PDB file of C-alpha atoms in Angstrom:
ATOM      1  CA  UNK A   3       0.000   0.000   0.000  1.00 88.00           C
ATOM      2  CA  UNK A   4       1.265   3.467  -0.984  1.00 89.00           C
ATOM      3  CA  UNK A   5       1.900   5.682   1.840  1.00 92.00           C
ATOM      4  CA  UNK A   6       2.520   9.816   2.542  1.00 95.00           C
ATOM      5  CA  UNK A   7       3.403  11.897   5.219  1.00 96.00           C
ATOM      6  CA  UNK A   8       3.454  15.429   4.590  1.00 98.00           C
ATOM      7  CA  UNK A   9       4.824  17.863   6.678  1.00 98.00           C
ATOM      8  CA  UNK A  10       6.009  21.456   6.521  1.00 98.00           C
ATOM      9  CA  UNK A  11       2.653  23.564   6.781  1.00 96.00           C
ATOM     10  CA  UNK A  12       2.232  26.410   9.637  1.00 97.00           C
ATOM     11  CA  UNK A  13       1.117  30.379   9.783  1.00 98.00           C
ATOM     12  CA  UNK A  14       2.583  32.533   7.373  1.00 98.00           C
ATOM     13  CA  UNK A  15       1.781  36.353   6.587  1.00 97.00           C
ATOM     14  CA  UNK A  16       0.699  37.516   3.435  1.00 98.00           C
ATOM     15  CA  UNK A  17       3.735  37.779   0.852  1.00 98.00           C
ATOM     16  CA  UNK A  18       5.863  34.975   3.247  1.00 98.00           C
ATOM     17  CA  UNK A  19       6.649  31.536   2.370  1.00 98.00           C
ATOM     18  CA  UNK A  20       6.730  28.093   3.287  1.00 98.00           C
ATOM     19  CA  UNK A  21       8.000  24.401   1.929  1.00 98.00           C
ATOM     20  CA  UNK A  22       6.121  21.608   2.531  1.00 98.00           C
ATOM     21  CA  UNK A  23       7.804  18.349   1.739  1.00 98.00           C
ATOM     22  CA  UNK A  24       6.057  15.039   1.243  1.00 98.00           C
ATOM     23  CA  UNK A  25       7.975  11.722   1.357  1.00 97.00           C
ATOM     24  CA  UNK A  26       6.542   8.488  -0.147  1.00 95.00           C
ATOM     25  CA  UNK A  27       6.908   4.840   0.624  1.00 91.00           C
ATOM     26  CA  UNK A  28       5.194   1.713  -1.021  1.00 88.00           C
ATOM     27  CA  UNK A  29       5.934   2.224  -4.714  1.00 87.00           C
ATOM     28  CA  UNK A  30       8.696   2.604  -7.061  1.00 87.00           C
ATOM     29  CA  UNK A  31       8.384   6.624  -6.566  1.00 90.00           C
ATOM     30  CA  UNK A  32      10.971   7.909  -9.565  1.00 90.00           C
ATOM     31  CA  UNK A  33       7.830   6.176 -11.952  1.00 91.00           C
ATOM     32  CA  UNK A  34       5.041   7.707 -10.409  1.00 94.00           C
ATOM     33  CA  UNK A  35       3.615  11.218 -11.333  1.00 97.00           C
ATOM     34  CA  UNK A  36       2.719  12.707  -7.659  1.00 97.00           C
ATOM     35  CA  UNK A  37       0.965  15.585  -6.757  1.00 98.00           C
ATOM     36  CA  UNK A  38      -0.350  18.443  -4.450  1.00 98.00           C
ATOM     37  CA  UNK A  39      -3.749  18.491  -3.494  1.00 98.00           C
ATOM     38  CA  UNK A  40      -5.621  21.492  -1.588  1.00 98.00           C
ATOM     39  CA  UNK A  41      -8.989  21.231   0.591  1.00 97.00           C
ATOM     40  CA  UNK A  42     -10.877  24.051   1.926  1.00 94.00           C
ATOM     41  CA  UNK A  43     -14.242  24.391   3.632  1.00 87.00           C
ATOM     42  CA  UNK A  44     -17.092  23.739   1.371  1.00 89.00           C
ATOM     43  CA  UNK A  45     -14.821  22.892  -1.535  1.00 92.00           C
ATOM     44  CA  UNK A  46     -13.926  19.970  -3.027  1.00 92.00           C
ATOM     45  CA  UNK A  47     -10.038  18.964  -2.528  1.00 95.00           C
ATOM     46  CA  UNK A  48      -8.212  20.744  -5.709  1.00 96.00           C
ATOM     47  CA  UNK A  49      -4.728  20.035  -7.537  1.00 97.00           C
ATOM     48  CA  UNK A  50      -2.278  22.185  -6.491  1.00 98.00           C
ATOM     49  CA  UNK A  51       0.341  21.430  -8.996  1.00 98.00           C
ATOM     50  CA  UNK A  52       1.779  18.109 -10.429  1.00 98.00           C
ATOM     51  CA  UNK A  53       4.711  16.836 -11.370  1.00 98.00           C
ATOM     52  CA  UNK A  54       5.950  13.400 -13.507  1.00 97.00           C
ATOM     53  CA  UNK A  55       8.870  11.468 -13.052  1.00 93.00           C
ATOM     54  CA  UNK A  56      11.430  14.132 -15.275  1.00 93.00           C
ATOM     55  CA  UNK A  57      10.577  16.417 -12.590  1.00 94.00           C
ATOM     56  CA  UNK A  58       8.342  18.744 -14.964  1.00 97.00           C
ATOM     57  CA  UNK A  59       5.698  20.302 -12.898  1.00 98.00           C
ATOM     58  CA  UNK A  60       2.807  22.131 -14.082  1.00 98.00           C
ATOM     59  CA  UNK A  61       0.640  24.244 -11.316  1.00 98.00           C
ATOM     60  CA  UNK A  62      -2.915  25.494 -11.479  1.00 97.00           C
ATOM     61  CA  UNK A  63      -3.141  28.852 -12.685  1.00 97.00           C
ATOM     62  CA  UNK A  64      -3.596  31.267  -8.977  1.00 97.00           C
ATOM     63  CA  UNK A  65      -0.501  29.883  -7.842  1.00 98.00           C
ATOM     64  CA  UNK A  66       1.572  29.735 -10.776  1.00 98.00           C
ATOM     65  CA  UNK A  67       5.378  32.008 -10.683  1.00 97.00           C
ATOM     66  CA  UNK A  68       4.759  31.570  -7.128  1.00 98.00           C
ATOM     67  CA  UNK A  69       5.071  28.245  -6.265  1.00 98.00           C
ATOM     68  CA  UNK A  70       7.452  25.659  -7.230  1.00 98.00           C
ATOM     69  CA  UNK A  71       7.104  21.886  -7.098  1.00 98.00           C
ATOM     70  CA  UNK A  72      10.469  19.984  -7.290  1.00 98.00           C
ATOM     71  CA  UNK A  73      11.120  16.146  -6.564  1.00 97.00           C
ATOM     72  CA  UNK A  74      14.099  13.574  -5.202  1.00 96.00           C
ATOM     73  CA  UNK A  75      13.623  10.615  -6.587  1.00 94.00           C
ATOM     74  CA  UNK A  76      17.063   8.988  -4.961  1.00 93.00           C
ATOM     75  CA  UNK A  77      14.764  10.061  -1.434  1.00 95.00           C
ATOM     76  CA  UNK A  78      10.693   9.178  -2.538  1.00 96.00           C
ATOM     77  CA  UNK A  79      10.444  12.748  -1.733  1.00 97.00           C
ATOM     78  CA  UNK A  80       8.694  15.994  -3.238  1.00 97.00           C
ATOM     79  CA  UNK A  81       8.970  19.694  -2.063  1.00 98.00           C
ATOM     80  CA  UNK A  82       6.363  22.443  -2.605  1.00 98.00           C
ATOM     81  CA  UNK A  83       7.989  25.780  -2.073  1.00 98.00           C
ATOM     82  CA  UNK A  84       5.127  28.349  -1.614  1.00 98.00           C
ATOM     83  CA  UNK A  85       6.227  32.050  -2.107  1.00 98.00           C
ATOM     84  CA  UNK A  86       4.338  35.255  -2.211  1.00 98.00           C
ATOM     85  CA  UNK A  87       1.419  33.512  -0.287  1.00 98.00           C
ATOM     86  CA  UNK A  88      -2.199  35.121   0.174  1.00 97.00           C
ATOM     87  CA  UNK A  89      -5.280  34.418   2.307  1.00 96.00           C
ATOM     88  CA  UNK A  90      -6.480  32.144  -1.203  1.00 95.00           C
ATOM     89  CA  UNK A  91      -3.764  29.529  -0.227  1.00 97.00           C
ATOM     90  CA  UNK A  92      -5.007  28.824   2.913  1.00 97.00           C
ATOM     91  CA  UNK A  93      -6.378  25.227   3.412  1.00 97.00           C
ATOM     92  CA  UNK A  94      -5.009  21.835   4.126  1.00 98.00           C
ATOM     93  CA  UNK A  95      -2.350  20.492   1.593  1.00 98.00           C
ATOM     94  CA  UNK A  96      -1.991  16.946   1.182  1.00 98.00           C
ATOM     95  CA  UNK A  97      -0.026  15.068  -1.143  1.00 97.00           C
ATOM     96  CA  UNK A  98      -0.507  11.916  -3.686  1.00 97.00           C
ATOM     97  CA  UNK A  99      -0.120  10.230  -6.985  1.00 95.00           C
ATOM     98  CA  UNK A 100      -1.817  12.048  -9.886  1.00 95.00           C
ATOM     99  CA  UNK A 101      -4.151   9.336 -10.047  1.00 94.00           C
ATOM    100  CA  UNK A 102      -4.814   9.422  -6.306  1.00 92.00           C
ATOM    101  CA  UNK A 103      -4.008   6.336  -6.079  1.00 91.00           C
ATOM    102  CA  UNK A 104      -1.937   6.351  -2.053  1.00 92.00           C
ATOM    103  CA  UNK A 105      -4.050   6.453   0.774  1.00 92.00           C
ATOM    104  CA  UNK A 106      -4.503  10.013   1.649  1.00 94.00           C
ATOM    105  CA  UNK A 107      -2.263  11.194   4.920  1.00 95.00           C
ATOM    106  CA  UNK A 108      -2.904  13.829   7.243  1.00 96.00           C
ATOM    107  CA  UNK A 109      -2.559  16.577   5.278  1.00 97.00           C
ATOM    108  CA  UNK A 110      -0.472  19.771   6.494  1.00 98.00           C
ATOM    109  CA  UNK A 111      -2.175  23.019   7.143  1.00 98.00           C
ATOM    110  CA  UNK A 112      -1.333  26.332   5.938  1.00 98.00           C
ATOM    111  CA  UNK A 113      -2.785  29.241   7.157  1.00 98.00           C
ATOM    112  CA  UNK A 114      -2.058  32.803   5.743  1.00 97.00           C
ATOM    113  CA  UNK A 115      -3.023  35.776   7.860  1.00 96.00           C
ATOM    114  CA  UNK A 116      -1.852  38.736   9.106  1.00 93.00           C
TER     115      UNK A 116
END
């Protein structure tokens, strides 16, 4: 079974930053397209950005030039570094496979606010 554990979310102020990292075990990670996934209250849990196994990562449009999703396939791990962040970013991130195919983790929350 695929498993994630992602970790790096906290309280940030408008225009700050943040990396969340993810790490992966239960499947052969540098052949698996992952991906960041977003849920906020009365929404439905949202792609962040995604990334395949060449490490070329394409990000919904609000967050793209800001945010930048990079992988380590020698370490089953992926990094979203969040810059310029806004009160819109707030939510619970969690990471997956494109297909959403792990079971889902925790999630790690990131809350913007001055």
């Amino acid at each position: 079974q695929v498993h994630v554990v992602e970790t790096g979310g906290g309280l940030a102020q408008p225009g700050g930053s943040l990396r969340l990292t993810c790490v992966v075990s239960g499947l052969i990670f540098r052949d698996v397209a992952m991906a960041w996934y977003r849920q906020t209250p009365g929404k439905q849990r949202e792609m962040v950005a995604g990334i395949i196994s060449s490490g070329i990562a394409t990000y919904r449009d609000s967050v793209k030039g800001r945010f930048v999703l990079t992988r380590d396939n020698g370490n089953n791990t992926m990094s979203l570094q969040m810059n310029d962040l806004n009160s819109e970013d707030t939510g619970l991130y969690y990471c997956n496979t494109i297909d959403r195919t792990a079971q889902w983790g925790q999630g790690t929350p990131v809350i913007v606010s001055s």
